[in-house]
Amino acid sequence: MASVALAVIDGMPLFELAAPCTIFGIDRPDLVDPWYEFTVCAPPGVRVGGWLQAVTPHGLDELVAADTVIVPACSDVTEPPPADLVEAVRAAHEAGARVASICTGAFVLAAAGLLDGRRATTHWMHTGLLAERYPRVQVDPGVLYVDEGSVLTSAGKAAGIDLCLHLVRTDHGGAVANALARRLVVPPHRSGGQAQFIAAPVPADDGPALADLLAWALEHLDQPLTVTDLARRVHMSTRNLGRHFTAATGTTPLQWLLTQRMHRAQELLESTDESVDQVAARVGMGSAATLRRHFNRVVGVPPDTYRRTFRPASAPAPVRPAGRR
């Protein structure tokens, strides 16, 4: 059973604590059994959210025993992070823990030296300060979260949920992460590279039309959809659709389609016995060669490798047609 420890100190905001508690701290035997061993680590008498006392027998020194350590937002980024928290996080990482921060928790990771030479992010309001205070950190101000392997950082509040679901996806695969997201009534996957702040939102009267379009497109991923097809569906020019689409999602229609096709391919590779050719047809990629090329670029491994890694151990091996590789 993988262990997750949440580092808590005085003044931390409630939301950033609630997300990891909800995602990692509730057993879900119908999804994965066992789930995570979850521990809250805090100094005695800590209060969060300005009024709620965190009562736990586990001190910050116990972070070193966890497989994953999550550091929520700091209470005040104008002050240096508490030395005992910084030292505990550094010790945990040196012991082999995966360390993830939510919002301004990135300042703790930076103070511990974990972000030196690494790409990282935090809430867009504080990225400038993070870059100024820690010049060795490669601060990316526009993304939802950054995965650097053993060190992960995320933007504010809701992006912390995205990061936690990303950790679940990494540990247990897309099908489990998507099922959990449905229970939380949140989007099943927002990629880390999606924009965290949209300065020019879509006008309210365009919202329902685009929402319906996204839902329709998800139901027709097996078809060779084009931007023209999408624009025609909502009675827009392709240029107008592109402008509204980017404002609403932070990405282009074609990039969004590709991302959704890859997510669907991941689910099918995990949950079905279909061959790579069949999966390619189901996600509108045309051929196994095309799927392999895009899948390897987006996900980082070939479809067959992904299936071997994330397919449940109890599932039968997929049956491939003769002559297929």
PDB file of N, CA, C and O in Angstrom, residues 30-59:
ATOM      1  N   ASP A  30     -13.733  -0.396  -4.066  1.00  0.00           N
ATOM      2  CA  ASP A  30     -14.301  -0.780  -5.356  1.00  0.00           C
ATOM      3  C   ASP A  30     -13.468  -0.268  -6.519  1.00  0.00           C
ATOM      4  O   ASP A  30     -13.621  -0.733  -7.655  1.00  0.00           O
ATOM      5  N   LEU A  31     -12.574   0.687  -6.263  1.00  0.00           N
ATOM      6  CA  LEU A  31     -11.670   1.183  -7.298  1.00  0.00           C
ATOM      7  C   LEU A  31     -10.320   0.483  -7.215  1.00  0.00           C
ATOM      8  O   LEU A  31      -9.842  -0.089  -8.195  1.00  0.00           O
ATOM      9  N   VAL A  32      -9.699   0.575  -6.062  1.00  0.00           N
ATOM     10  CA  VAL A  32      -8.408  -0.075  -5.817  1.00  0.00           C
ATOM     11  C   VAL A  32      -8.384  -0.523  -4.359  1.00  0.00           C
ATOM     12  O   VAL A  32      -8.727   0.262  -3.467  1.00  0.00           O
ATOM     13  N   ASP A  33      -8.000  -1.750  -4.114  1.00  0.00           N
ATOM     14  CA  ASP A  33      -7.931  -2.258  -2.749  1.00  0.00           C
ATOM     15  C   ASP A  33      -6.591  -2.975  -2.548  1.00  0.00           C
ATOM     16  O   ASP A  33      -6.331  -3.983  -3.206  1.00  0.00           O
ATOM     17  N   PRO A  34      -5.724  -2.451  -1.683  1.00  0.00           N
ATOM     18  CA  PRO A  34      -5.942  -1.291  -0.829  1.00  0.00           C
ATOM     19  C   PRO A  34      -5.737   0.025  -1.565  1.00  0.00           C
ATOM     20  O   PRO A  34      -5.073   0.055  -2.599  1.00  0.00           O
ATOM     21  N   TRP A  35      -6.302   1.086  -1.040  1.00  0.00           N
ATOM     22  CA  TRP A  35      -6.164   2.433  -1.584  1.00  0.00           C
ATOM     23  C   TRP A  35      -4.849   2.999  -1.088  1.00  0.00           C
ATOM     24  O   TRP A  35      -3.812   2.366  -1.205  1.00  0.00           O
ATOM     25  N   TYR A  36      -4.835   4.191  -0.513  1.00  0.00           N
ATOM     26  CA  TYR A  36      -3.616   4.795   0.026  1.00  0.00           C
ATOM     27  C   TYR A  36      -3.663   4.774   1.557  1.00  0.00           C
ATOM     28  O   TYR A  36      -4.734   4.875   2.162  1.00  0.00           O
ATOM     29  N   GLU A  37      -2.510   4.657   2.171  1.00  0.00           N
ATOM     30  CA  GLU A  37      -2.389   4.877   3.606  1.00  0.00           C
ATOM     31  C   GLU A  37      -2.143   6.368   3.806  1.00  0.00           C
ATOM     32  O   GLU A  37      -1.085   6.877   3.423  1.00  0.00           O
ATOM     33  N   PHE A  38      -3.109   7.060   4.389  1.00  0.00           N
ATOM     34  CA  PHE A  38      -3.067   8.521   4.442  1.00  0.00           C
ATOM     35  C   PHE A  38      -2.813   8.993   5.865  1.00  0.00           C
ATOM     36  O   PHE A  38      -3.447   8.533   6.823  1.00  0.00           O
ATOM     37  N   THR A  39      -1.880   9.951   5.996  1.00  0.00           N
ATOM     38  CA  THR A  39      -1.513  10.473   7.305  1.00  0.00           C
ATOM     39  C   THR A  39      -1.416  11.989   7.257  1.00  0.00           C
ATOM     40  O   THR A  39      -0.872  12.548   6.298  1.00  0.00           O
ATOM     41  N   VAL A  40      -1.962  12.641   8.270  1.00  0.00           N
ATOM     42  CA  VAL A  40      -1.793  14.086   8.429  1.00  0.00           C
ATOM     43  C   VAL A  40      -0.676  14.311   9.442  1.00  0.00           C
ATOM     44  O   VAL A  40      -0.735  13.796  10.560  1.00  0.00           O
ATOM     45  N   CYS A  41       0.344  15.055   9.030  1.00  0.00           N
ATOM     46  CA  CYS A  41       1.491  15.326   9.900  1.00  0.00           C
ATOM     47  C   CYS A  41       1.522  16.816  10.235  1.00  0.00           C
ATOM     48  O   CYS A  41       1.500  17.657   9.332  1.00  0.00           O
ATOM     49  N   ALA A  42       1.592  17.127  11.526  1.00  0.00           N
ATOM     50  CA  ALA A  42       1.533  18.533  11.948  1.00  0.00           C
ATOM     51  C   ALA A  42       2.123  18.694  13.336  1.00  0.00           C
ATOM     52  O   ALA A  42       2.082  17.762  14.145  1.00  0.00           O
ATOM     53  N   PRO A  43       2.665  19.877  13.640  1.00  0.00           N
ATOM     54  CA  PRO A  43       3.094  20.162  15.007  1.00  0.00           C
ATOM     55  C   PRO A  43       1.880  20.204  15.940  1.00  0.00           C
ATOM     56  O   PRO A  43       0.749  20.417  15.484  1.00  0.00           O
ATOM     57  N   PRO A  44       2.058  20.015  17.234  1.00  0.00           N
ATOM     58  CA  PRO A  44       0.931  20.047  18.178  1.00  0.00           C
ATOM     59  C   PRO A  44       0.229  21.406  18.166  1.00  0.00           C
ATOM     60  O   PRO A  44       0.864  22.453  18.040  1.00  0.00           O
ATOM     61  N   GLY A  45      -1.108  21.373  18.282  1.00  0.00           N
ATOM     62  CA  GLY A  45      -1.885  22.601  18.419  1.00  0.00           C
ATOM     63  C   GLY A  45      -2.075  23.410  17.156  1.00  0.00           C
ATOM     64  O   GLY A  45      -2.506  24.571  17.224  1.00  0.00           O
ATOM     65  N   VAL A  46      -1.801  22.843  16.009  1.00  0.00           N
ATOM     66  CA  VAL A  46      -1.918  23.587  14.752  1.00  0.00           C
ATOM     67  C   VAL A  46      -3.378  23.900  14.444  1.00  0.00           C
ATOM     68  O   VAL A  46      -4.277  23.069  14.632  1.00  0.00           O
ATOM     69  N   ARG A  47      -3.614  25.115  13.966  1.00  0.00           N
ATOM     70  CA  ARG A  47      -4.948  25.505  13.516  1.00  0.00           C
ATOM     71  C   ARG A  47      -4.893  25.871  12.039  1.00  0.00           C
ATOM     72  O   ARG A  47      -3.956  26.517  11.596  1.00  0.00           O
ATOM     73  N   VAL A  48      -5.897  25.444  11.304  1.00  0.00           N
ATOM     74  CA  VAL A  48      -5.955  25.720   9.873  1.00  0.00           C
ATOM     75  C   VAL A  48      -7.236  26.492   9.563  1.00  0.00           C
ATOM     76  O   VAL A  48      -8.226  26.390  10.285  1.00  0.00           O
ATOM     77  N   GLY A  49      -7.182  27.265   8.486  1.00  0.00           N
ATOM     78  CA  GLY A  49      -8.347  28.048   8.114  1.00  0.00           C
ATOM     79  C   GLY A  49      -8.693  29.121   9.119  1.00  0.00           C
ATOM     80  O   GLY A  49      -9.770  29.707   9.064  1.00  0.00           O
ATOM     81  N   GLY A  50      -7.798  29.363  10.059  1.00  0.00           N
ATOM     82  CA  GLY A  50      -8.026  30.410  11.046  1.00  0.00           C
ATOM     83  C   GLY A  50      -8.829  29.980  12.254  1.00  0.00           C
ATOM     84  O   GLY A  50      -8.924  30.720  13.231  1.00  0.00           O
ATOM     85  N   TRP A  51      -9.393  28.735  12.258  1.00  0.00           N
ATOM     86  CA  TRP A  51     -10.247  28.354  13.381  1.00  0.00           C
ATOM     87  C   TRP A  51     -10.277  26.861  13.671  1.00  0.00           C
ATOM     88  O   TRP A  51     -10.594  26.428  14.792  1.00  0.00           O
ATOM     89  N   LEU A  52      -9.948  25.997  12.705  1.00  0.00           N
ATOM     90  CA  LEU A  52     -10.078  24.555  12.882  1.00  0.00           C
ATOM     91  C   LEU A  52      -8.764  23.970  13.389  1.00  0.00           C
ATOM     92  O   LEU A  52      -7.714  24.186  12.789  1.00  0.00           O
ATOM     93  N   GLN A  53      -8.827  23.245  14.496  1.00  0.00           N
ATOM     94  CA  GLN A  53      -7.618  22.653  15.050  1.00  0.00           C
ATOM     95  C   GLN A  53      -7.383  21.271  14.437  1.00  0.00           C
ATOM     96  O   GLN A  53      -8.288  20.445  14.356  1.00  0.00           O
ATOM     97  N   ALA A  54      -6.153  21.049  14.002  1.00  0.00           N
ATOM     98  CA  ALA A  54      -5.774  19.756  13.439  1.00  0.00           C
ATOM     99  C   ALA A  54      -5.169  18.907  14.551  1.00  0.00           C
ATOM    100  O   ALA A  54      -4.090  19.206  15.061  1.00  0.00           O
ATOM    101  N   VAL A  55      -5.873  17.861  14.944  1.00  0.00           N
ATOM    102  CA  VAL A  55      -5.416  16.985  16.020  1.00  0.00           C
ATOM    103  C   VAL A  55      -4.873  15.703  15.391  1.00  0.00           C
ATOM    104  O   VAL A  55      -5.622  14.927  14.798  1.00  0.00           O
ATOM    105  N   THR A  56      -3.575  15.486  15.507  1.00  0.00           N
ATOM    106  CA  THR A  56      -2.940  14.307  14.934  1.00  0.00           C
ATOM    107  C   THR A  56      -1.742  13.907  15.786  1.00  0.00           C
ATOM    108  O   THR A  56      -1.036  14.782  16.302  1.00  0.00           O
ATOM    109  N   PRO A  57      -1.536  12.608  15.955  1.00  0.00           N
ATOM    110  CA  PRO A  57      -0.360  12.173  16.724  1.00  0.00           C
ATOM    111  C   PRO A  57       0.925  12.176  15.903  1.00  0.00           C
ATOM    112  O   PRO A  57       1.996  11.857  16.433  1.00  0.00           O
ATOM    113  N   HIS A  58       0.840  12.542  14.645  1.00  0.00           N
ATOM    114  CA  HIS A  58       1.991  12.462  13.752  1.00  0.00           C
ATOM    115  C   HIS A  58       2.619  13.843  13.549  1.00  0.00           C
ATOM    116  O   HIS A  58       1.961  14.773  13.083  1.00  0.00           O
ATOM    117  N   GLY A  59       3.891  13.964  13.885  1.00  0.00           N
ATOM    118  CA  GLY A  59       4.592  15.220  13.702  1.00  0.00           C
ATOM    119  C   GLY A  59       5.210  15.330  12.319  1.00  0.00           C
ATOM    120  O   GLY A  59       5.201  14.375  11.534  1.00  0.00           O
TER     121      GLY A  59
END
